[in-house]
Structures are given as C-alpha cells and as structure tokens.
CSV table of C-alpha atoms in Angstrom, one decimal:
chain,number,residue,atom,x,y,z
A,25,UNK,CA,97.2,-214.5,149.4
A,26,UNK,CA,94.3,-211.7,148.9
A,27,UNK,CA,94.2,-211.3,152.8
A,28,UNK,CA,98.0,-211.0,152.9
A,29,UNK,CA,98.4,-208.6,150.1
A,30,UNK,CA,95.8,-206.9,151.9
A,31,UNK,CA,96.7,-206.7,155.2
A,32,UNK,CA,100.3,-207.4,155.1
A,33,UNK,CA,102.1,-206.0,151.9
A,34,UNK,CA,104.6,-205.1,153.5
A,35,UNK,CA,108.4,-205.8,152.6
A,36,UNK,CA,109.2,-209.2,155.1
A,37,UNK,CA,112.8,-209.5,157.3
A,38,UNK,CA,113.2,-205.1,157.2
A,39,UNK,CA,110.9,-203.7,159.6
A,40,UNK,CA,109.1,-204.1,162.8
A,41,UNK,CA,106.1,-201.8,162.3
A,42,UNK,CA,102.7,-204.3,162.1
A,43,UNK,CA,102.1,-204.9,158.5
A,44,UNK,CA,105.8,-206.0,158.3
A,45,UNK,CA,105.4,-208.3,160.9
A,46,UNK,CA,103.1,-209.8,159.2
A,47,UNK,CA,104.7,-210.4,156.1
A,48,UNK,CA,107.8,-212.2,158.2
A,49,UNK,CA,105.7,-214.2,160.3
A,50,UNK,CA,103.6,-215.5,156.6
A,51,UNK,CA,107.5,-216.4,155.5
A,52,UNK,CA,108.5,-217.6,158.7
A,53,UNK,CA,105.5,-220.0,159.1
A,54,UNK,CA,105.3,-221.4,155.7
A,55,UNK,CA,109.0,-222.1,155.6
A,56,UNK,CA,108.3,-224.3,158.9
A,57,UNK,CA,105.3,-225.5,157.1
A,58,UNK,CA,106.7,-226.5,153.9
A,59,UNK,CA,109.6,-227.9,155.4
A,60,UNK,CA,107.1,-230.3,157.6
A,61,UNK,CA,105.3,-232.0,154.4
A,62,UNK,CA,109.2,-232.3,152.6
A,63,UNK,CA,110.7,-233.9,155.8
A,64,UNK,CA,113.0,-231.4,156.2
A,65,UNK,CA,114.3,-231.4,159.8
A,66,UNK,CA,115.7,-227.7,160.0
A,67,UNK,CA,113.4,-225.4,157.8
A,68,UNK,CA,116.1,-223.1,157.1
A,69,UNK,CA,117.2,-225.6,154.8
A,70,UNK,CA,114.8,-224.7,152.5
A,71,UNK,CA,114.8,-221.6,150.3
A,72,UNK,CA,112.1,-219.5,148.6
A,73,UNK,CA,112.8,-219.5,145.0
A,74,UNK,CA,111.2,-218.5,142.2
A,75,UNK,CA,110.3,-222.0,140.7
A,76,UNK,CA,111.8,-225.4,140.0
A,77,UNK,CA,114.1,-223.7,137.3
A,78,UNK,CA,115.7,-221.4,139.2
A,79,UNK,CA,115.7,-224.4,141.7
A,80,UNK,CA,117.4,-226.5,139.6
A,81,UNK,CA,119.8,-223.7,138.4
A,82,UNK,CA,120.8,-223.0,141.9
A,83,UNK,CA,121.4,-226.5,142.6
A,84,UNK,CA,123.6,-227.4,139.5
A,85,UNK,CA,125.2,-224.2,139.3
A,86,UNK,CA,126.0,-223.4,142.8
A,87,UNK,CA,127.2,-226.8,143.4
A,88,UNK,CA,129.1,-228.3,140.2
A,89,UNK,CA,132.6,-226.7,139.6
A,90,UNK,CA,135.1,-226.5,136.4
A,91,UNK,CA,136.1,-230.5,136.1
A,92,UNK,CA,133.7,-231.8,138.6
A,93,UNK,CA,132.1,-234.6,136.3
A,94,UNK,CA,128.2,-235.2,136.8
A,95,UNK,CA,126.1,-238.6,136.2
A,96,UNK,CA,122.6,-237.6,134.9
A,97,UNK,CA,119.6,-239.4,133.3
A,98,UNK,CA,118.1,-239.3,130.3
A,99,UNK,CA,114.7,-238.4,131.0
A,100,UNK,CA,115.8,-234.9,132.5
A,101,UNK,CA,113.7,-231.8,132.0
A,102,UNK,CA,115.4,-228.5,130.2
A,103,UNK,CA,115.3,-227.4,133.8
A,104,UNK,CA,118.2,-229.3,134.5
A,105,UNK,CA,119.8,-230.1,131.1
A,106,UNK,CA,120.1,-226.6,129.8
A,107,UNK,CA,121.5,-225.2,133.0
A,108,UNK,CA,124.4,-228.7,132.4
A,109,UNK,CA,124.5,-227.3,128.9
A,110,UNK,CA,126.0,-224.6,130.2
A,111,UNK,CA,128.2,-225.9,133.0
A,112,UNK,CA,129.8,-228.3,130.1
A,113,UNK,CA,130.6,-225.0,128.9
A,114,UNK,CA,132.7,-223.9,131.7
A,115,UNK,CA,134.1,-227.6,132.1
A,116,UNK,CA,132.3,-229.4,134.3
A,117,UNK,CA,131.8,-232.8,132.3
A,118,UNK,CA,127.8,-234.5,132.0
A,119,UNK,CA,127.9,-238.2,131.4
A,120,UNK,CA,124.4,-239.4,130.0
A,121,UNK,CA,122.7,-242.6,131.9
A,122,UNK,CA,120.3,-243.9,129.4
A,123,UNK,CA,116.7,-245.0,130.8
A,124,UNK,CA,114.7,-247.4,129.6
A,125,UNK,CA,111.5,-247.1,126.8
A,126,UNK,CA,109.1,-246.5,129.8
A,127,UNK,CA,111.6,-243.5,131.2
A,128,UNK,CA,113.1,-246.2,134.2
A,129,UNK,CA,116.2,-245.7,135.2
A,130,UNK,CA,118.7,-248.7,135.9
A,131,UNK,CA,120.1,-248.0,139.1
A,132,UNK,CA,123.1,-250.8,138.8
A,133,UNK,CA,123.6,-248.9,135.3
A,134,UNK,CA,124.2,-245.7,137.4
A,135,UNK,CA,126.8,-247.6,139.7
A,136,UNK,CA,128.6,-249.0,136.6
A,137,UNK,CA,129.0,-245.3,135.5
A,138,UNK,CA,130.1,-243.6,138.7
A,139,UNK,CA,132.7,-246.1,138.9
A,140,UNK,CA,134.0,-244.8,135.5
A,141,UNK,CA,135.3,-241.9,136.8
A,142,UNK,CA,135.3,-239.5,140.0
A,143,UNK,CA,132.3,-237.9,140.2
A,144,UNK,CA,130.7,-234.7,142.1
A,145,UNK,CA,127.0,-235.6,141.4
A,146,UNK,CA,124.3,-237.7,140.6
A,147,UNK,CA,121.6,-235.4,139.4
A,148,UNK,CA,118.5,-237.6,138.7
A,149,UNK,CA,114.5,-236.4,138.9
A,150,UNK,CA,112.6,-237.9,141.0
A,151,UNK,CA,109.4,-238.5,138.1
A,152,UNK,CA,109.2,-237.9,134.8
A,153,UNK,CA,107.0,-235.3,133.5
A,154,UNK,CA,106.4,-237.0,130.3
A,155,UNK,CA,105.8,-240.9,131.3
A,156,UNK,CA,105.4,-240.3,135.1
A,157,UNK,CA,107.9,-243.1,135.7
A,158,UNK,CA,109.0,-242.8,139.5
A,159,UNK,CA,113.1,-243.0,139.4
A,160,UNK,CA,114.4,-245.0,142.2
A,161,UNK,CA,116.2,-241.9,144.1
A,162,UNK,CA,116.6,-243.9,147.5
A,163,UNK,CA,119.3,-246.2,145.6
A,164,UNK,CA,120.6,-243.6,143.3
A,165,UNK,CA,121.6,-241.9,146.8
A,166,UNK,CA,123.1,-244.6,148.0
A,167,UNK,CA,125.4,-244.7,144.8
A,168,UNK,CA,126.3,-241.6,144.7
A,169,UNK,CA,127.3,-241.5,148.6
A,170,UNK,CA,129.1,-244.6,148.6
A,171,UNK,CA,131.0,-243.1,145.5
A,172,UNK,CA,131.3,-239.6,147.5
A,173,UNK,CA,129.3,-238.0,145.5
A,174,UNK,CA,126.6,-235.9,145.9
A,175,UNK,CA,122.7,-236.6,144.8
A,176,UNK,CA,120.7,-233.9,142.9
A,177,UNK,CA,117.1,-234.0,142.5
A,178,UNK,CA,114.5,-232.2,140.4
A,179,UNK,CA,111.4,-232.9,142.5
A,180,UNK,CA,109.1,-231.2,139.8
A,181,UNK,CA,106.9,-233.6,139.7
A,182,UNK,CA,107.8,-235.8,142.7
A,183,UNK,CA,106.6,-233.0,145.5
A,184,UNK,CA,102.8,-233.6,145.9
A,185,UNK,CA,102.2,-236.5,144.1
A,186,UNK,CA,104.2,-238.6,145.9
A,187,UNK,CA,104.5,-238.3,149.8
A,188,UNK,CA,107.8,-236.9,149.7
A,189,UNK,CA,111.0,-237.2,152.9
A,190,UNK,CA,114.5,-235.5,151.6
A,191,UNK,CA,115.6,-237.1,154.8
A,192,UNK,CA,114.5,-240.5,153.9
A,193,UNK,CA,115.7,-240.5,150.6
A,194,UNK,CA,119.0,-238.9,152.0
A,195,UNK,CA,119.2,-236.8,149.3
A,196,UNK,CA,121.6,-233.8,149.1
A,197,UNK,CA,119.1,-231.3,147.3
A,198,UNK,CA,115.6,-231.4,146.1
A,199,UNK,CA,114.2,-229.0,143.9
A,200,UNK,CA,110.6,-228.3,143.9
A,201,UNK,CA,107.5,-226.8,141.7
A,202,UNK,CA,105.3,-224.6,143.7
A,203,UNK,CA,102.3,-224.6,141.5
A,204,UNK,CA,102.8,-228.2,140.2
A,205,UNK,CA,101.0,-231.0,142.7
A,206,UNK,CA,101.8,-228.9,145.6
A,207,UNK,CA,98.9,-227.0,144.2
A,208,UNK,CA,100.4,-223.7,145.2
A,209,UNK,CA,100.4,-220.5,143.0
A,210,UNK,CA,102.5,-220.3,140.2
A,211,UNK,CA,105.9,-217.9,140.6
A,212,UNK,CA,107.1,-219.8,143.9
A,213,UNK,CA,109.3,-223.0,144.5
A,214,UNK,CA,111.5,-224.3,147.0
A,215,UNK,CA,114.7,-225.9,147.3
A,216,UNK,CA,116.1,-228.1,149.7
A,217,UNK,CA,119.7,-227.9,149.9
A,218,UNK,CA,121.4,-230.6,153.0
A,219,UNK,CA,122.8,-228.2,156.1
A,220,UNK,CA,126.0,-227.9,155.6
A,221,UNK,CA,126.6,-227.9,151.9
A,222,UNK,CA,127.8,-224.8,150.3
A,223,UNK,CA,126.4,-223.6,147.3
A,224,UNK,CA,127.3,-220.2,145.5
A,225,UNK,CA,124.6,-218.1,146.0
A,226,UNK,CA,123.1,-217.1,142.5
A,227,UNK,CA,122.4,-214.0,143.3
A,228,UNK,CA,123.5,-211.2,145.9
A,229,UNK,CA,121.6,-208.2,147.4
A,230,UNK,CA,119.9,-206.8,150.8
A,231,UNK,CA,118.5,-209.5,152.7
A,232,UNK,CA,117.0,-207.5,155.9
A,233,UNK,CA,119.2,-209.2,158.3
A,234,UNK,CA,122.2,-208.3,160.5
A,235,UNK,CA,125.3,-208.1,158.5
A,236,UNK,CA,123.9,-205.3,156.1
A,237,UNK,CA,127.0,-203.6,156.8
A,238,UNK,CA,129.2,-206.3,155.4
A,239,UNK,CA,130.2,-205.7,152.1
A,240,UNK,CA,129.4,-209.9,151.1
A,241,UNK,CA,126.6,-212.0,150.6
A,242,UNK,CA,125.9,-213.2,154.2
A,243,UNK,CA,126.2,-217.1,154.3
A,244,UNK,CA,123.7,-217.6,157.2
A,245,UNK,CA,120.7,-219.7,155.7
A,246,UNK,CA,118.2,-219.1,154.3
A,247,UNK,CA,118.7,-215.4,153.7
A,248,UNK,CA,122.2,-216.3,151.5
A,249,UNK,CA,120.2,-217.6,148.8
A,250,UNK,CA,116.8,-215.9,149.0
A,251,UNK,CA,118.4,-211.3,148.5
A,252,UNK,CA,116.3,-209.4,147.3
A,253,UNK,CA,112.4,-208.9,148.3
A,254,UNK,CA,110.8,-212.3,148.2
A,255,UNK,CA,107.7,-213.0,146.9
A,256,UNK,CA,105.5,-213.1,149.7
A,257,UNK,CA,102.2,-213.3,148.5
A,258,UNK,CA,103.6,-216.3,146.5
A,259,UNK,CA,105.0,-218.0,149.7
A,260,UNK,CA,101.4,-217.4,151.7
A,261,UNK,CA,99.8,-219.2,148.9
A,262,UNK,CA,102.6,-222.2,149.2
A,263,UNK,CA,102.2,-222.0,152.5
A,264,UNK,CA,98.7,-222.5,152.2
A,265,UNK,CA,99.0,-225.3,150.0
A,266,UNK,CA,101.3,-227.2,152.1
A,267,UNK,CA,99.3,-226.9,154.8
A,268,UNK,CA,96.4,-228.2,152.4
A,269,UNK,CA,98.7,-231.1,151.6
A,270,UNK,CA,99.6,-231.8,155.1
A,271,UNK,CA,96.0,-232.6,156.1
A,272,UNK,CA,94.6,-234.1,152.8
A,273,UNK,CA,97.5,-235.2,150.1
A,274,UNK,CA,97.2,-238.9,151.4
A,275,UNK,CA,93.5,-238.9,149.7
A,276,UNK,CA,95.2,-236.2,146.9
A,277,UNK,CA,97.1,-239.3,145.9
A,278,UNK,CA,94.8,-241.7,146.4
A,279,UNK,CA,92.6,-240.6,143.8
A,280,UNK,CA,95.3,-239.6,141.5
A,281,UNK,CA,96.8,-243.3,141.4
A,282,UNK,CA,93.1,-245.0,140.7
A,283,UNK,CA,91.9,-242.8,137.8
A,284,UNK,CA,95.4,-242.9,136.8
A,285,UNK,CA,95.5,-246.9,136.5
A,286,UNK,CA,91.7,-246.6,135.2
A,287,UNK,CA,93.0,-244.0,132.7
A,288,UNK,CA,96.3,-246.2,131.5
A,289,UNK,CA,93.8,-249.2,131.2
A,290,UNK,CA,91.5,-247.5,128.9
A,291,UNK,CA,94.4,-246.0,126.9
A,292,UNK,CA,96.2,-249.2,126.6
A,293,UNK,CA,92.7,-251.3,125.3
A,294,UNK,CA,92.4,-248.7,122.4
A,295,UNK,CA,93.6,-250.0,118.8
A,296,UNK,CA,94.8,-246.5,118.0
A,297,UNK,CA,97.0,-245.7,121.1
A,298,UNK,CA,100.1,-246.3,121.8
A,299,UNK,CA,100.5,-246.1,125.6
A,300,UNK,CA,103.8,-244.4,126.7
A,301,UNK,CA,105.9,-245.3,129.9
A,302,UNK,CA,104.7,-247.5,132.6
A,303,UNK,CA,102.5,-250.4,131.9
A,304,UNK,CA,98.9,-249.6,133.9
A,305,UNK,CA,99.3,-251.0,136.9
A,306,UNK,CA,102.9,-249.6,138.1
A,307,UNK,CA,103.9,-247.3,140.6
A,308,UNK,CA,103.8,-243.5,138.5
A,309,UNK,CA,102.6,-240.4,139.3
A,310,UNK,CA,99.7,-239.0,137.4
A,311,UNK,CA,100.8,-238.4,134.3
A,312,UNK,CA,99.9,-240.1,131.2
A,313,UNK,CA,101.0,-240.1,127.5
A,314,UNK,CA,100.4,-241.7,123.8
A,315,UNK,CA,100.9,-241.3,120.7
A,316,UNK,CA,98.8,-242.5,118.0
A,317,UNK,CA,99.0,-243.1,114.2
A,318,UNK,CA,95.7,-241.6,113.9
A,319,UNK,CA,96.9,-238.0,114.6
A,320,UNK,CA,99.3,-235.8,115.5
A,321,UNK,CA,99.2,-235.1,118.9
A,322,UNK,CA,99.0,-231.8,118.6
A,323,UNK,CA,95.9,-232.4,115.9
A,324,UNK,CA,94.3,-234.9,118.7
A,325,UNK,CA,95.3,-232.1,122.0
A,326,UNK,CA,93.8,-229.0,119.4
A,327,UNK,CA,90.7,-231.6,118.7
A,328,UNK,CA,89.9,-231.9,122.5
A,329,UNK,CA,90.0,-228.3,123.4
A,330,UNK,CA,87.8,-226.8,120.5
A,331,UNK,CA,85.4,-229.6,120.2
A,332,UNK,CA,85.2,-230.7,124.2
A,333,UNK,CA,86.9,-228.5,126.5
A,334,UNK,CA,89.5,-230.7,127.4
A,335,UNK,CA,92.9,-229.4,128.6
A,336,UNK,CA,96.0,-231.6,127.6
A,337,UNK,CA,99.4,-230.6,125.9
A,338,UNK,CA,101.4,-232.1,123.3
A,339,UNK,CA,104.5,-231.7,122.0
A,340,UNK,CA,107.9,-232.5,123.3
A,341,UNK,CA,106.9,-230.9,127.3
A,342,UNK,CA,110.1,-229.0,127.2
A,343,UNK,CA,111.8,-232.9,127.7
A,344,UNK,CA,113.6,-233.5,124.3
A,345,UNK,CA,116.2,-235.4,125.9
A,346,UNK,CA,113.5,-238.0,127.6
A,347,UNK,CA,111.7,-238.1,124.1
A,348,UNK,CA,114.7,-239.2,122.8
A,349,UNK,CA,115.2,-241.9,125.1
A,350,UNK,CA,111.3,-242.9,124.5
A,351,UNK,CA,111.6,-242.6,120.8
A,352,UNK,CA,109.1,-239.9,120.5
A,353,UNK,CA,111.5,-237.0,119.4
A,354,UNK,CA,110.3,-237.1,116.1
A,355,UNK,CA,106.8,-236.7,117.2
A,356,UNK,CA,106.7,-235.2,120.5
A,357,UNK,CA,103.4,-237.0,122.6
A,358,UNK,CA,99.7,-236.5,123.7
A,359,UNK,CA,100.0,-235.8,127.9
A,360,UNK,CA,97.6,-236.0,130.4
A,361,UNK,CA,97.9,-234.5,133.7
A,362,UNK,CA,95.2,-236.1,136.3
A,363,UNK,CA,95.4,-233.8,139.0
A,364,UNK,CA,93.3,-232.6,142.1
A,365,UNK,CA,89.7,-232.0,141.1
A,366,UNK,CA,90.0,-234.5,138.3
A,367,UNK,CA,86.8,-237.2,138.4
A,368,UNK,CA,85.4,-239.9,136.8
A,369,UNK,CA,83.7,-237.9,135.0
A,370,UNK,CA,86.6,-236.1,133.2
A,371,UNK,CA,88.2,-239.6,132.6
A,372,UNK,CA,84.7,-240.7,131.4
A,373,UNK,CA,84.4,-237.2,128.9
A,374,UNK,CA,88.7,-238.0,127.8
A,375,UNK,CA,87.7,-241.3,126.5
A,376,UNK,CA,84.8,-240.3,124.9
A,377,UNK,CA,86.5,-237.2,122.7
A,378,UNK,CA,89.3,-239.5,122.0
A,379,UNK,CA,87.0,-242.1,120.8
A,380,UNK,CA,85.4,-239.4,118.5
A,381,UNK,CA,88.8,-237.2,117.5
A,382,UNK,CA,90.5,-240.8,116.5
A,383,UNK,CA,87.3,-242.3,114.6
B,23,UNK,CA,108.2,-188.9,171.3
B,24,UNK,CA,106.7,-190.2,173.8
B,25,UNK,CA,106.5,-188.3,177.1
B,26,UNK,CA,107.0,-192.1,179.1
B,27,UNK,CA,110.3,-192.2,180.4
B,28,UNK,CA,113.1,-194.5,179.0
B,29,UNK,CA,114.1,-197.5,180.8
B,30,UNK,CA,116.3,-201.1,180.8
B,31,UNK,CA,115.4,-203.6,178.0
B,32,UNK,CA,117.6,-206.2,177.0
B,33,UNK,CA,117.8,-206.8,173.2
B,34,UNK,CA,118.8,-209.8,171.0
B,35,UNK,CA,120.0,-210.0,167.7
B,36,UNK,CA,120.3,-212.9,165.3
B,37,UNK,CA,122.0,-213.9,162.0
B,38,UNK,CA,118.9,-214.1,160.4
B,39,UNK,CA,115.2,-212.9,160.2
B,40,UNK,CA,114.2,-217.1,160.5
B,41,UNK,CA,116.4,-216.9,163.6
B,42,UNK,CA,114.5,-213.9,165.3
B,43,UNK,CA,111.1,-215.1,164.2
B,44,UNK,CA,111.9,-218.9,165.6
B,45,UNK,CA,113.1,-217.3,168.9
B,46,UNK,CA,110.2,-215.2,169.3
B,47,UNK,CA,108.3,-218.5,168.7
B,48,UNK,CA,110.4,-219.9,171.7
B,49,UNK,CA,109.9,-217.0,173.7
B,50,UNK,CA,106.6,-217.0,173.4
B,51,UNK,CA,106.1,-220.9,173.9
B,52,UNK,CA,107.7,-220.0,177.0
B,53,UNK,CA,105.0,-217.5,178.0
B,54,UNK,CA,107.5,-215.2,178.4
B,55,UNK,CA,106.8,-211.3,177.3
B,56,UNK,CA,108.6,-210.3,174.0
B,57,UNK,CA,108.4,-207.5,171.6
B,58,UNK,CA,110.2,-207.3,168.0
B,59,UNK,CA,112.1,-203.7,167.6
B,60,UNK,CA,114.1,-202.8,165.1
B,61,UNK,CA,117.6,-203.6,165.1
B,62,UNK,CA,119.3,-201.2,167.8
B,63,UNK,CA,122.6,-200.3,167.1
B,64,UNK,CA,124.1,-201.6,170.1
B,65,UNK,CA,123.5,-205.1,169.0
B,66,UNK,CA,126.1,-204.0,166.2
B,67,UNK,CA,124.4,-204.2,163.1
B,68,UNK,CA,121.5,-201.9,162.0
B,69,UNK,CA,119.2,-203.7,159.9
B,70,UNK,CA,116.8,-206.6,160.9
B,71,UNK,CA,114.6,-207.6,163.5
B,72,UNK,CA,116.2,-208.1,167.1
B,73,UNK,CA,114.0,-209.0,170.2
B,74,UNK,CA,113.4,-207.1,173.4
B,75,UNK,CA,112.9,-208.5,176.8
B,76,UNK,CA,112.6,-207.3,180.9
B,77,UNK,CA,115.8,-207.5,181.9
B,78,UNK,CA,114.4,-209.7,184.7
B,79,UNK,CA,113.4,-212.5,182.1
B,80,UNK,CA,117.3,-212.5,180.4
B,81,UNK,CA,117.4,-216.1,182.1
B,82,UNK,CA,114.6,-217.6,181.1
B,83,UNK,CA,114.7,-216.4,177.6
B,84,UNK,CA,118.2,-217.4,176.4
B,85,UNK,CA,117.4,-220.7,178.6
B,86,UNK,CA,113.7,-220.8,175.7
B,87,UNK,CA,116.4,-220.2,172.7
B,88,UNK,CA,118.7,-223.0,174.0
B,89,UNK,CA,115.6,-225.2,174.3
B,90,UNK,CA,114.7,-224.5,170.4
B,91,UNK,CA,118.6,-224.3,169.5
B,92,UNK,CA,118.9,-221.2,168.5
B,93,UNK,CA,122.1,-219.1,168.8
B,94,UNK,CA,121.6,-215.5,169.4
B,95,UNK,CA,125.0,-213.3,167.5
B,96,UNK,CA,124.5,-210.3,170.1
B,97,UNK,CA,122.8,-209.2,173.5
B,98,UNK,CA,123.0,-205.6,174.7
B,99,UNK,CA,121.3,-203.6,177.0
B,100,UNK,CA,119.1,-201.0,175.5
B,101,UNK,CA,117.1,-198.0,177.1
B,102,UNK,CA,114.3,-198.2,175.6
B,103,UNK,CA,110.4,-196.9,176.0
C-alpha cells in the first residue's frame, strides 16, 4: 500500500501515462487475485466496495424489489437487517427463520418457510459474528434454488476463516469484509454477485471506461457497480492479503480452530462462565463468547484492557437480532476474536485475567 | 511533438478497463508487442484504455483475446507515432 501510494497514486481505469498504469494493473491483478481465493470463476464478478455493509446494501437493495418477499435468519448482523428494515419500508416483505440457542440454523425449518409463500431470496450469513456458528449455506442454496429463489450471503465472517468457494456453495451473492479474516486493510470489501444477475447499481458516476459519453450507468461489470475513484491503496492492500491467504490461510485456520477448541474448553470448565454458541468441539470459526453472573461483560471486557492489555468487546456486536435469538439481549456478551497472530500465550494470559477479573 | 513520423497502428477498445487490462495480459502471454494508449476517438468513445498493436500482428492478437474470451467492442486503424 505505501509502495503504491508512492509510486502509483494515480486515478486507475482513466489514463495511460505510467503511474496510472500502475494503479489499473494493482486493481486489475487483485481483482483476479481475490477472485482466485473466493472461487470465483470470472473475476469481474467481483466488485470493489467499500466494506461488507455497503456489500450487503448492494446486495439486498439492488436485488429485492417492492413485494418480492425474503426468508432471512435470526442471527443476522445490522449489516443486513437494517438495510431489510428499510426495504420492508418500501414493501418488500422479511419473514424471520429463528436459529437455534447456539445461533444454528435449521435448514428443513428454512424449506418449511419458503414453501409458505413465493419468495425472491434467502439471505442467510455464512457465520455468526457473535457465536461463530457456521450456517449450513450449501443446503440453504439448494432451498432457495429449488424454490427459484435466490441465495444471499453475508460472508463477514466466513471469508478467511473458512476456506471459502461461491461456486461450490452455488451461492448467488457473497458479501465480504476486507479487514476482517481476510486480514486486509480496513475501508475495502468485495462482493460477489453470480454473472448474469442484475442488480441496480447503488450508485452512478464516471467509471473510466468506454461509454463515458452515454448519458447511463454503463452495465458492463465490474465498472457498473464500482463509479467513482476506487480506493486503490485499499484494493493493493486486499490484494496483498489475498495473495497472503492463498499461500498460507490453510495453517491461518489451522491454528484458529485449535486455540479456538482449547479456548471453548477452558471457558466451558469455568464455574462462572456461561459458554455461548457451539459446544467446544464443533465446527465454528474463531469466535468465542460468555456471559457470566460475575460481571457485566462490559465490567469483565473494561477489566482486561486496563489491568492486562487484553483486547475483547462486549456488548450486543451490532447483532441485536442474534442476541435475541441467544437470549443475551438483555445483556449483550463478552467476545473473543482469536485471530492471526494469536498464541498460546494469549490464550494462556485470557484465562489468567479472567480467573483474576471473575475472583 | 515528436519529430518521428506517424504511421499504421491498429487499436482496440473494450467495455471495460478489466477487459483492456485482461487482453493486454493475453497479448502479452502471447509474446506479442502491445502498448496501452488512450482511448483514440476512432474507436468511438473517448475515455478509457484501448490497446495498440502492428498492424501485422491484428491476427494473432484477436486470435490471444479469443483464447482468454474476451470480446473487444471496437477495432480501428489509427496513425499513430
């Protein structure tokens, strides 16, 4: 990113000149490069956006319609509920799938309600960022396309920690965090929408290419849904990362999923913790929460950081909705993110300040 | 300007700046000689990147974007320097 902004500043997709050529070729090759960890076949399938929000927002808005009728989860993310907030606004219909206390998702419960009624979507994420329950998105697909209907996912917290393929789990969009597990810099996502599918644009404006003349939003992808100048030293830095991840994020995960179980087994053996989502030993990515009748969580997350340096948040993680399903609205939850560069030794330091801040 | 005298290029445009970049890929996977000019305005639009190739390597270029699948919107021939 420094050696970009550096040497290449320049505006990408408008001129020919050296430093612009640059730019383009940094968009061009992490677009293919990104595209190759997310198993996306064409990489103009893929669109620089500004982060999983606007992901999501582009995905729900520029797909769902006045009286198309959507089948979501409970454990969704404001990303995607307040963006169905206001597309119930406007008339598209949300229908609620309740998941179980761990965040889990019942598939044949999904089935029964897109057999209610016609339906547009299933949007679903693909983990929770409050349990780290893994949803089953290969069979939610399968639903929603033997139903006709299209399936949505917010890949927040999927992309990175799991070994992600949109074209394995046939999904119709997948919306991604850049600065989440992908370990990119924060400002940049991606999403994948399936060739084909047309989504309004949300947002029109020069986009470099041929057609400047023409008075509407080309529709050639990717430039339809990336106008304006992109963020470039953001997309080197993805690029970067999912490069990065290419050659290492088998042994990322690795080590994610054992001090993940370790963590969960220690959590789960305390008297004063009550262990949220899976139980330790099944499949989740790397996030962990409890509450505890101890403390608050926000008394036990303030605890760590003043008295041991330790970084965790509390509250409700901007999830009200999956709190609700997990019964922790009231109370909101202690999270732990194990991520790249955690140890042992961080696991070893949590357990120790949590033995101390819960005496 | 420069005091070389103008001659024959052929030019390509495409629909998008992804396009023109993955053709230049192709073109240069091919080994074949290819420079990015600004969009001339006998390719019909004025903005963008288009390519620019020796007329003698038309063939073998369109046959490198065929290989990769790419679809070039507009080919023109261009005096150039």
């Amino acid at each position: 990113m420094v050696d970009l902004m550096e040497h290449a500043g320049a505006n990408p997709g408008r001129g020919t000149y050296g430093m612009a050529m640059a730019a383009s070729r940094t968009v061009f090759e992490a677009r293919r490069d990104c595209a190759a960890l997310l198993g996306v076949k064409d990489p103009r399938d893929l669109f620089f956006v500004s982060g999983c929000t606007e992901a999501c927002n582009l995905m729900l808005k520029g797909l769902l319609q006045p009286g198309d009728r959507v089948v979501v989860s409970s454990m969704e993310h404001n990303a995607v509920t307040r963006p169905l907030h206001v597309l119930s606004g406007r008339g598209v219909r949300v229908d609620f799938v309740t998941a179980d206390t761990a965040g889990l998702v019942d598939a044949e419960a999904f089935e029964r309600a897109v057999a209610e009624a016609p339906t547009r979507a299933i949007v679903c994420q693909h983990a929770s960022n409050v349990t780290g329950t893994i949803q089953p998105i290969g069979d939610l697909a399968d639903i929603a396309h033997a139903a006709g209907a299209l399936m949505l996912v917010d890949g927040a917290q999927g992309a990175g920690h799991l070994d992600v393929d949109v074209a394995a789990l046939d999904v119709d969009a997948y919306a991604c965090s850049g600065h989440k597990a992908l370990l990119g810099p924060q400002g940049i996502g991606v999403l994948y929408l399936r060739s084909g599918l047309d989504a309004m644009q949300l947002v029109e404006g020069g986009t470099g290419a041929s057609g400047a003349d023409e008075p509407g939003q080309p529709l050639d992808r990717p430039e339809r849904y990336e106008a304006g100048t992109p963020n470039t030293p953001g997309i080197a830095g993805l690029g970067a990362a999912a490069r990065y991840q290419s050659a290492h994020g088998a042994g990322i995960r690795a080590t994610e999923r054992r001090l993940t179980v370790r963590l969960r087994e220690a959590l789960s053996a305390m008297d004063d913790v009550v262990l949220l989502g899976p139980a330790p030993h099944d499949e989740s990515v790397p996030v962990v929460s409890f509450t505890s009748p101890r403390a608050e969580p926000d008394r036990i997350a303030f605890e760590l950081d003043r008295r041991f340096g330790i970084a965790v948040r509390s509250g409700l993680h901007c999830a009200p909705w999956a709190h609700r399903t997990i019964g922790t609205l009231d109370t909101g939850a202690l999270r732990i993110g194990i991520g790249h560069g955690t140890t042992d030794a961080d696991i070893d330091a949590l357990l120790a300040g949590l033995d101390e801040v819960l005496a | 300007m420069s005091a070389r005298q103008p001659r024959l290029f052929t030019a390509y445009g495409f629909a998008t700046t992804h396009d023109a970049l993955a053709a230049e890929a192709a073109a240069r996977r091919a080994e074949i000689h290819v420079t990015p000019i600004p969009a001339p305005r006998e390719l019909g639009s004025l903005c963008g990147i288009a390519l620019r190739f020796e007329p003698s390597d038309t063939a073998s270029a369109e046959a490198a974007f065929a290989v990769a699948g790419l679809v070039w919107t507009a080919r023109a021939q261009i005096s150039d320097i």
